[in-house]
XYZ file of C-alpha atoms in Angstrom:
665
model
C 166.758 103.847 120.713
C 167.344 101.604 117.711
C 165.245 103.788 115.434
C 166.981 106.894 116.701
C 170.396 105.458 115.925
C 169.372 104.256 112.480
C 168.034 107.648 111.445
C 170.623 109.803 113.160
C 174.030 108.823 111.762
C 175.695 111.761 113.476
C 174.466 110.501 116.838
C 175.649 107.013 116.000
C 179.106 108.223 115.138
C 179.334 110.300 118.312
C 178.324 107.223 120.285
C 181.051 105.029 118.886
C 183.856 107.526 118.281
C 184.760 107.568 121.983
C 185.397 103.822 121.707
C 186.880 103.636 118.215
C 190.419 104.503 119.340
C 190.426 101.466 121.558
C 188.638 99.349 118.971
C 191.380 100.078 116.473
C 193.561 97.784 118.565
C 191.303 94.779 118.165
C 192.678 93.409 114.932
C 196.253 93.489 116.179
C 195.849 91.274 119.122
C 195.257 87.831 117.869
C 197.914 85.357 117.119
C 199.242 84.483 114.829
C 199.037 87.898 113.242
C 197.942 91.153 114.745
C 197.508 93.477 111.818
C 199.510 96.643 111.644
C 196.778 99.237 112.053
C 196.980 102.964 111.615
C 195.080 105.105 114.086
C 191.684 106.438 113.143
C 192.042 110.176 112.883
C 188.400 111.090 112.390
C 187.009 113.346 115.114
C 183.476 114.022 116.254
C 183.681 117.383 114.485
C 183.630 115.480 111.185
C 181.167 112.794 112.238
C 178.267 113.861 110.002
C 180.528 114.293 106.975
C 182.085 110.893 107.695
C 178.806 109.037 107.594
C 177.297 111.112 104.802
C 180.085 109.937 102.513
C 181.787 113.299 102.020
C 184.930 111.878 103.621
C 184.764 108.787 101.461
C 183.603 106.082 103.823
C 182.582 103.932 100.868
C 185.476 104.978 98.632
C 188.359 102.955 100.029
C 190.741 103.032 97.075
C 193.205 100.187 96.765
C 196.882 100.118 95.921
C 197.912 99.231 92.383
C 200.936 96.976 92.789
C 203.603 97.156 90.116
C 204.904 93.967 88.504
C 207.334 91.953 90.636
C 210.034 92.176 87.979
C 210.063 95.974 88.373
C 210.735 95.893 92.124
C 214.222 96.856 93.277
C 215.313 94.457 96.052
C 218.665 96.121 96.605
C 219.686 98.058 99.726
C 219.066 101.426 98.029
C 215.560 100.578 96.865
C 212.900 103.271 97.152
C 210.370 100.708 98.424
C 208.773 102.108 101.578
C 208.893 100.194 104.863
C 205.514 100.697 106.537
C 206.104 100.727 110.268
C 203.505 100.099 112.963
C 203.589 103.144 115.224
C 200.107 103.320 116.740
C 199.870 104.245 120.398
C 196.933 102.165 121.559
C 195.853 101.318 125.093
C 196.118 97.871 126.564
C 192.698 96.448 127.437
C 191.650 93.713 129.844
C 188.848 92.946 132.253
C 185.649 94.927 131.740
C 187.006 96.881 128.754
C 187.469 93.652 126.775
C 183.855 92.766 127.508
C 182.693 96.162 126.244
C 184.536 95.666 122.957
C 183.134 92.192 122.533
C 179.586 93.429 123.147
C 179.950 96.261 120.626
C 181.477 94.028 117.965
C 178.807 91.360 118.433
C 176.036 93.929 118.023
C 174.298 93.298 114.685
C 174.167 96.938 113.570
C 176.921 98.775 115.402
C 179.254 95.799 115.130
C 178.924 95.630 111.356
C 179.670 99.333 111.007
C 182.591 99.165 113.399
C 184.152 96.221 111.606
C 183.869 98.010 108.261
C 185.492 101.122 109.715
C 188.219 99.052 111.324
C 189.056 97.222 108.108
C 189.084 100.441 106.117
C 191.233 102.389 108.534
C 193.492 99.472 109.300
C 194.574 99.504 105.633
C 193.066 96.094 104.881
C 190.902 97.647 102.161
C 193.747 99.702 100.749
C 196.510 97.087 100.793
C 194.512 93.888 100.208
C 190.728 94.013 99.667
C 190.631 96.663 96.936
C 194.186 96.294 95.714
C 195.034 95.559 92.092
C 197.444 92.647 91.634
C 198.481 90.922 88.416
C 199.193 87.621 90.140
C 196.808 84.669 90.171
C 195.786 83.402 93.604
C 197.917 80.720 95.261
C 195.769 78.896 97.796
C 198.323 76.486 99.281
C 202.053 77.230 99.715
C 203.276 73.955 98.218
C 206.810 74.114 96.855
C 208.123 71.902 94.069
C 211.243 70.042 95.049
C 214.489 71.605 93.859
C 217.816 69.950 94.616
C 219.652 72.612 96.626
C 222.941 70.679 96.679
C 223.152 71.223 100.423
C 226.472 70.712 102.109
C 227.380 68.090 104.725
C 224.196 66.045 104.727
C 223.220 62.426 105.281
C 220.644 60.910 102.920
C 217.900 58.810 104.502
C 215.445 56.579 102.653
C 211.969 58.053 102.814
C 210.495 54.663 103.754
C 212.744 54.220 106.814
C 210.851 53.747 110.085
C 210.774 56.563 112.660
C 213.104 54.572 114.945
C 215.547 54.027 112.073
C 215.472 57.735 111.232
C 216.157 58.619 114.884
C 219.197 56.334 114.887
C 220.509 57.921 111.692
C 219.983 61.368 113.223
C 221.909 60.304 116.334
C 224.793 59.285 114.069
C 224.845 62.832 112.680
C 225.441 64.402 116.103
C 228.859 65.351 117.459
C 230.422 63.186 120.126
C 230.065 64.895 123.485
C 231.723 64.207 126.776
C 229.512 62.042 128.917
C 228.218 63.775 131.988
C 226.918 61.963 135.038
C 223.417 62.813 136.156
C 224.898 63.791 139.510
C 227.531 66.119 138.036
C 226.495 69.606 139.131
C 229.956 71.171 139.135
C 229.791 72.565 135.625
C 230.313 76.322 135.546
C 227.768 76.879 132.750
C 224.107 75.928 132.632
C 222.779 73.444 130.129
C 219.573 71.482 129.863
C 219.565 67.686 129.777
C 219.376 66.436 126.193
C 217.766 63.368 124.641
C 221.250 61.836 124.431
C 221.700 62.466 128.183
C 218.460 60.633 128.946
C 219.410 57.752 126.674
C 222.878 57.379 128.234
C 221.517 57.609 131.776
C 218.928 54.911 131.082
C 221.379 52.625 129.280
C 223.964 52.906 132.064
C 221.397 52.217 134.756
C 222.045 55.515 136.553
C 218.322 56.184 136.528
C 215.216 54.580 135.027
C 212.377 55.976 132.926
C 210.029 55.051 135.788
C 212.017 57.216 138.223
C 212.088 60.107 135.751
C 208.316 59.818 135.285
C 207.773 59.961 139.055
C 209.953 63.066 139.300
C 208.136 64.614 136.363
C 204.746 64.124 138.045
C 206.056 65.561 141.327
C 207.498 68.575 139.472
C 204.199 69.300 137.692
C 202.357 69.084 141.021
C 204.882 71.451 142.568
C 204.589 73.925 139.687
C 200.802 73.948 140.052
C 200.954 74.676 143.782
C 203.434 77.553 143.508
C 202.502 81.076 144.569
C 202.335 81.849 140.847
C 201.008 78.624 139.254
C 202.956 77.903 136.072
C 199.950 76.313 134.281
C 202.158 74.209 132.017
C 199.487 71.638 131.137
C 195.820 71.529 130.239
C 195.726 67.790 130.770
C 198.071 65.056 131.960
C 197.397 61.577 133.353
C 199.832 60.347 135.996
C 198.676 56.745 135.660
C 199.171 56.730 131.892
C 202.605 58.363 132.210
C 203.746 55.770 134.755
C 202.421 52.947 132.570
C 204.472 54.167 129.587
C 207.531 54.654 131.801
C 207.270 51.171 133.302
C 207.152 49.612 129.833
C 210.217 51.625 128.806
C 212.077 50.621 131.982
C 211.466 46.957 131.202
C 212.840 47.431 127.684
C 216.041 48.934 129.081
C 216.334 46.111 131.614
C 216.164 43.649 128.722
C 218.789 45.693 126.869
C 216.342 46.319 124.056
C 215.331 50.018 123.904
C 213.503 50.993 120.728
C 215.539 54.129 120.021
C 217.319 57.026 121.708
C 213.847 58.477 122.364
C 212.814 55.471 124.447
C 211.726 56.711 127.875
C 212.248 60.384 126.998
C 209.389 62.679 128.143
C 207.805 64.605 125.247
C 204.880 67.036 125.654
C 202.208 67.754 123.036
C 200.380 71.030 122.404
C 196.627 70.680 122.969
C 196.014 71.366 119.298
C 197.300 67.895 118.348
C 195.376 64.658 118.906
C 196.938 62.461 121.546
C 195.195 59.598 123.362
C 193.883 59.329 126.043
C 193.346 63.091 126.165
C 190.673 65.264 124.533
C 191.921 67.899 122.095
C 190.600 71.193 123.430
C 192.451 73.799 121.395
C 192.617 75.747 124.639
C 188.800 75.932 124.833
C 186.162 74.459 127.129
C 183.962 73.276 124.242
C 185.809 72.219 121.081
C 186.477 68.650 122.245
C 182.720 68.176 122.702
C 182.025 68.762 119.006
C 185.245 67.198 117.720
C 186.187 64.195 119.833
C 189.750 62.855 119.706
C 189.654 59.320 118.285
C 193.368 58.501 118.334
C 196.877 59.847 117.941
C 197.941 62.370 115.328
C 200.498 60.996 112.877
C 203.348 62.911 114.537
C 202.395 61.571 117.988
C 202.056 58.037 116.637
C 205.587 58.250 115.263
C 206.984 59.457 118.589
C 205.276 56.584 120.382
C 206.738 54.109 117.891
C 210.188 55.353 119.005
C 209.377 54.679 122.673
C 208.926 58.317 123.753
C 206.813 58.909 126.871
C 203.955 61.239 125.941
C 203.447 63.216 129.150
C 200.328 65.250 128.399
C 198.743 68.169 126.566
C 200.357 71.557 127.072
C 198.515 74.801 127.649
C 197.926 77.226 124.791
C 196.220 80.480 123.939
C 192.551 79.765 123.257
C 192.125 78.700 119.595
C 195.653 79.979 118.991
C 194.079 83.439 118.849
C 196.673 85.387 120.834
C 200.356 86.012 121.351
C 200.526 86.009 125.152
C 199.532 82.505 126.235
C 197.014 83.943 128.712
C 194.171 81.422 128.887
C 191.146 82.301 131.065
C 190.038 78.654 131.212
C 193.225 76.767 132.084
C 195.408 79.476 133.568
C 198.225 81.595 132.213
C 201.419 79.768 131.275
C 204.237 81.672 132.932
C 207.768 82.204 131.717
C 210.302 80.027 133.595
C 212.854 82.845 133.391
C 210.468 85.209 135.171
C 207.080 83.871 136.350
C 205.590 87.371 136.245
C 206.150 87.467 132.467
C 204.315 85.793 129.593
C 205.624 82.641 127.941
C 204.266 83.768 124.556
C 201.694 82.122 122.345
C 200.145 80.248 121.163
C 202.353 77.204 121.976
C 203.042 78.671 125.405
C 202.978 75.476 127.449
C 205.246 73.578 125.053
C 207.896 76.314 125.203
C 207.677 76.631 128.976
C 207.994 72.890 129.769
C 211.147 72.672 127.671
C 212.583 75.831 129.215
C 211.832 74.547 132.735
C 213.536 71.190 132.134
C 210.369 69.063 132.272
C 210.959 67.776 128.723
C 213.941 68.013 126.380
C 211.486 68.611 123.525
C 207.800 69.263 122.850
C 205.519 69.656 119.862
C 203.688 72.851 118.981
C 201.740 74.174 116.002
C 202.998 77.297 114.220
C 200.341 79.272 112.336
C 201.931 82.702 112.659
C 205.012 82.309 114.827
C 203.188 80.220 117.425
C 206.243 77.973 117.899
C 209.041 80.462 117.264
C 207.618 83.311 119.375
C 207.287 81.394 122.664
C 210.548 79.555 121.989
C 212.361 82.881 121.742
C 210.683 84.335 124.840
C 211.473 81.195 126.872
C 215.069 80.807 125.679
C 214.824 77.560 123.683
C 215.061 76.365 120.088
C 211.924 76.746 117.949
C 211.907 74.967 114.588
C 209.197 75.144 111.902
C 209.788 72.961 108.815
C 208.709 73.562 105.222
C 204.960 73.365 104.639
C 204.026 69.719 104.038
C 207.209 68.281 105.554
C 205.346 66.878 108.580
C 201.925 65.239 108.097
C 199.066 67.192 109.629
C 196.773 64.244 110.139
C 195.217 64.549 113.586
C 195.934 68.273 114.051
C 193.037 70.672 114.634
C 192.272 72.209 111.209
C 192.173 75.765 112.523
C 194.335 77.176 109.711
C 195.136 74.555 107.127
C 197.326 76.541 104.708
C 199.484 78.421 107.226
C 199.647 76.149 110.295
C 202.401 73.559 110.645
C 203.560 71.211 113.391
C 206.774 72.579 114.860
C 209.346 71.507 117.435
C 210.473 73.210 120.627
C 213.680 71.841 122.117
C 216.451 72.697 124.521
C 219.117 72.208 121.861
C 219.310 72.054 118.095
C 220.442 68.426 118.361
C 217.209 67.494 120.138
C 215.165 69.364 117.537
C 216.891 67.276 114.849
C 216.119 63.985 116.648
C 212.413 64.810 117.022
C 212.309 66.114 113.446
C 213.761 62.792 112.292
C 211.046 60.900 114.136
C 208.023 62.854 112.885
C 208.945 64.036 109.362
C 208.165 62.286 106.114
C 205.044 61.694 104.092
C 202.181 59.343 104.826
C 202.084 56.155 102.714
C 198.873 57.374 101.088
C 200.394 60.665 99.926
C 201.471 61.263 96.376
C 205.225 60.634 96.048
C 205.821 64.050 94.492
C 204.689 66.032 97.553
C 207.989 65.608 99.409
C 211.591 65.293 98.195
C 212.548 61.709 97.315
C 215.082 61.530 100.152
C 215.236 62.898 103.671
C 218.409 64.877 104.316
C 219.854 65.272 107.816
C 222.672 67.732 108.598
C 226.002 66.160 109.551
C 226.539 68.163 112.710
C 229.522 65.955 113.570
C 231.387 66.966 110.434
C 234.813 68.541 110.793
C 234.085 70.572 107.648
C 231.549 73.307 108.423
C 229.399 74.469 105.544
C 230.869 77.397 103.627
C 229.916 80.483 101.622
C 226.640 81.162 103.392
C 224.999 84.492 102.606
C 222.468 86.068 104.960
C 219.875 88.463 103.534
C 219.349 91.303 106.007
C 216.742 94.049 105.544
C 218.069 96.798 107.800
C 214.868 98.779 108.442
C 212.962 95.612 109.295
C 215.798 94.027 111.295
C 216.122 97.155 113.446
C 212.390 97.594 114.080
C 212.664 96.172 117.609
C 213.805 97.192 121.078
C 217.355 98.519 121.377
C 218.424 95.558 123.504
C 217.200 93.060 120.909
C 218.697 95.024 118.022
C 222.122 95.197 119.663
C 222.082 91.588 120.850
C 220.977 90.156 117.492
C 223.356 92.375 115.510
C 226.265 91.259 117.688
C 225.285 87.607 117.359
C 225.048 87.854 113.563
C 228.407 89.643 113.392
C 230.004 86.979 115.593
C 228.554 84.199 113.440
C 229.775 85.715 110.187
C 233.191 86.524 111.606
C 233.725 83.051 113.057
C 232.627 81.082 109.982
C 233.617 83.605 107.289
C 230.003 83.912 106.174
C 228.609 87.082 104.624
C 225.664 89.422 105.083
C 223.916 90.841 102.021
C 221.821 93.974 102.540
C 218.466 93.716 100.762
C 215.004 95.273 100.690
C 212.002 93.026 101.323
C 209.033 95.020 100.019
C 205.396 95.010 101.093
C 205.959 93.287 104.443
C 202.904 95.033 105.858
C 200.738 93.954 102.930
C 201.867 90.366 103.434
C 201.101 90.613 107.135
C 197.553 91.824 106.483
C 197.014 89.151 103.817
C 198.203 86.472 106.221
C 195.931 87.782 108.966
C 192.996 87.758 106.576
C 193.876 84.210 105.512
C 194.284 82.710 108.955
C 191.177 84.469 110.249
C 189.047 83.271 107.335
C 190.308 79.708 107.643
C 189.718 79.640 111.387
C 186.109 80.778 111.200
C 185.404 78.531 108.206
C 186.822 75.544 110.029
C 184.710 76.255 113.109
C 181.597 77.542 111.316
C 179.264 74.631 112.049
C 180.290 74.548 115.706
C 180.058 78.317 116.143
C 176.478 78.353 114.868
C 175.429 76.254 117.862
C 177.922 77.561 120.397
C 176.943 79.532 123.463
C 179.492 82.342 123.259
C 179.620 82.436 127.045
C 181.886 79.378 126.735
C 184.507 81.472 124.938
C 187.059 83.717 126.566
C 186.397 87.408 125.918
C 189.542 88.007 123.861
C 188.704 84.951 121.726
C 185.186 86.327 121.185
C 186.635 89.532 119.809
C 189.052 87.583 117.615
C 186.337 85.419 116.095
C 184.143 88.462 115.425
C 186.950 90.153 113.528
C 187.881 86.935 111.707
C 184.276 86.529 110.592
C 184.240 89.964 108.960
C 186.328 88.801 105.989
C 184.645 87.778 102.739
C 185.514 85.553 99.774
C 186.736 88.436 97.619
C 189.175 89.482 100.316
C 190.366 85.906 100.808
C 191.130 85.565 97.105
C 192.977 88.901 97.084
C 195.055 87.646 100.022
C 195.992 84.551 98.009
C 197.059 86.769 95.140
C 199.335 88.514 97.624
C 200.692 85.112 98.665
C 201.668 84.337 95.073
C 203.250 87.768 94.734
C 205.297 87.372 97.904
C 206.341 83.884 96.806
C 207.934 85.445 93.737
C 209.519 88.270 95.754
C 211.065 85.846 98.242
C 212.276 83.615 95.428
C 214.148 86.650 94.091
C 215.524 87.383 97.566
C 216.789 83.809 97.796
C 218.555 84.264 94.470
C 220.742 86.792 96.304
C 221.243 84.883 99.558
C 220.787 81.492 101.214
C 218.901 82.572 104.318
C 216.952 85.592 105.589
C 217.994 86.691 109.083
C 216.061 88.804 111.591
C 215.309 88.957 115.306
C 212.618 86.479 116.313
C 210.516 89.032 118.198
C 210.498 92.806 118.526
C 210.228 92.727 122.332
C 211.116 90.301 125.106
C 208.498 88.745 127.397
C 206.257 91.383 128.962
C 204.434 91.433 132.300
C 201.289 89.507 133.224
C 198.629 91.605 134.963
C 195.888 90.244 137.187
C 193.087 91.957 135.275
C 193.792 89.749 132.232
C 193.698 86.379 133.977
C 189.928 85.888 133.658
C 189.199 87.696 130.397
C 192.397 87.666 128.406
C 193.835 90.935 127.152
C 194.201 93.083 124.064
C 197.704 94.537 123.874
C 198.410 95.974 120.448
C 201.874 97.393 121.041
C 203.388 94.208 122.434
C 201.349 91.911 120.229
C 202.412 93.661 117.028
C 206.050 93.571 118.115
C 205.917 89.856 118.883
C 204.690 88.839 115.404
C 206.767 91.299 113.393
C 209.229 88.745 112.015
C 207.046 85.651 111.830
C 204.840 85.919 108.776
C 206.869 84.701 105.776
C 207.471 81.346 107.445
C 203.742 80.662 107.634
C 202.166 82.524 104.731
C 204.809 81.257 102.288
C 205.417 77.871 103.920
C 209.134 78.484 104.454
C 211.250 76.656 107.040
C 212.499 78.771 109.947
C 214.364 78.339 113.216
C 214.992 80.555 116.229
C 218.083 80.257 118.424
C 218.613 81.893 121.847
C 221.478 84.389 121.544
C 221.342 86.481 124.717
C 219.297 88.240 127.392
C 217.947 91.690 128.133
C 218.705 93.662 131.298
C 215.982 91.749 133.184
C 217.523 88.419 132.228
C 214.795 87.617 129.681
C 215.846 85.607 126.600
C 216.395 87.032 123.121
C 216.185 84.928 119.947
C 217.670 85.284 116.457
C 215.697 83.781 113.560
C 216.846 82.230 110.295
C 214.316 81.761 107.452
C 215.344 79.382 104.686
C 214.507 78.326 101.163
C 211.865 75.603 100.743
C 213.237 72.172 101.757
C 216.461 73.696 103.159
C 216.075 72.269 106.684
C 219.632 70.801 106.739
C 221.237 74.159 105.934
C 219.062 75.931 108.509
C 220.045 73.369 111.135
C 223.736 73.746 110.300
C 223.447 77.515 110.760
C 221.394 77.204 113.954
C 223.877 74.684 115.363
C 226.755 77.035 114.575
C 224.945 79.928 116.275
C 224.139 77.756 119.282
C 227.782 76.707 119.629
C 228.840 80.354 119.922
C 226.193 81.216 122.535
C 225.550 78.089 124.602
C 228.295 78.736 127.149
C 226.456 81.926 128.130
C 223.061 80.271 128.668
C 221.455 81.042 132.013
C 219.382 78.822 134.252
C 215.683 79.798 134.496
C 214.233 80.746 137.866
C 211.844 77.786 137.533
C 213.785 74.656 136.592
C 213.473 70.952 137.359
C 216.321 68.427 137.161
C 214.546 65.204 136.232
C 217.748 63.185 135.876
C 218.840 63.799 139.447
C 218.597 60.474 141.284
C 217.576 62.040 144.580
């Protein structure tokens, strides 16, 4: 059979052409970036010509990109917006296994991967493209004083607890609400300030909250549809932390406002006493966790109760949060829907009221996507703002620790605790001072300009387009801010370059482990992802870094016209979970491509970004609006997000799955 295939290319093509339509979906489906792939139009009628070279199999010409200074970024630019419009089938169960087997085949797999890359425009837009720019391997940004409005300066050597206190001073005064007050007409989640006040007043203790947390997690696991919030949590360790916090409050000596507050950690971040699995059944065996990541250490130093490791998509290689090993994290607003990936568990625990905040890692929207789908804040700082010591090095130039929180105020408090450089870092890496937004100021920031690319902004479902457009209009009208119409060119090229980058970095990081790994330990969708990731070579990686430099310059020019880029956070709301995907994972190009559509610049270019819940679709599923800022512009982004939140928070809805941990009974 092997000889027959090798010497009969027409037969080979006929054998695989029946599967190639489905295989074209493969590259799309892995978080953080499913590529935007065009359908393969070759038919069996042309199979012999295809493989004989007459159709140019080995002549994948590349684009010649014109100089950045010649690109028109105005609203009437003739730059073409390349839209993903492939109709590809969803695959799960046995079909996913078939694709994995074909791709892992030494001969057929190699040919299929080449065809996929060629017809998915990777060769045309990246691999064989001609770019003038030099490669930029790390998206480090030199510090530029942005003269941001209404900020508080904090010494960079202040302790995490001191920074938390300064952040608390930046928050608006709110009416105190008893933990037993359930008469409010609108829904709101308990905040870090609520926990702190309740503990200080003696209404409830951290120990009692910890007990209720443990009971709630048990309840969520025994539900008809298990929520699968956590990969690992230790009740004894949680109660030990809570008891120590309770004693501090009894002595009148809490460490900070975070003392006794439950915070969850994505299982991509080291956190004792738990292994760091990355959503796998094997990674912790080859990379043992030896202590806390820097960000976790800083939270502990503020007295926060670390309540466990949240569920995630295996290796961060998917947008759904479906994990065949630890269960599928379900959306608290609708347990039959996905929570999003890859920081699915962190988004869901915040949405469900189990924690006011959680940490995630954002390599391609992995914080902002699930935050939007679960109706919470998702905040990703500038690359390098938060130390990455102790985080799985799955994608070291695009992945960043991010924050998921019920409110923007809570995101600011956690950001204050974990940001800042390590003592060993060069002093020039970060700005000399930390700046926190004065959210309690009576003078809102002024003259903000939002860059909006209409074709891109509107490339989403009608419900999201209308909701986000209305929210942006309301924001501009209320604060007298302006929208500037622009063109952001080559979004698809940037997306492919990012996908190539994150895939190459993932397989390089895991290379020594993968050589010895029994692939039966991997989920089937992760097997497909790793096979595609491993198909990229050094030439393609360097071309992708040239594209990074090019897009850096393009976005710098965009930011010369406006302060912030605005877009929906996702192109679709949370979609349904089907039983056939629970044990294998799934490949869903259409939904996967829509989920990552607006995420890439934040990761590939290292820009700060935040998503804010602004409404719901007809099924009651949350919709998020995203703001992408200039490097080091976190205070301005937070001001804008806080303003957007203030206009929408009275319309927030309670999830179907929600736990009130501050209720005394």
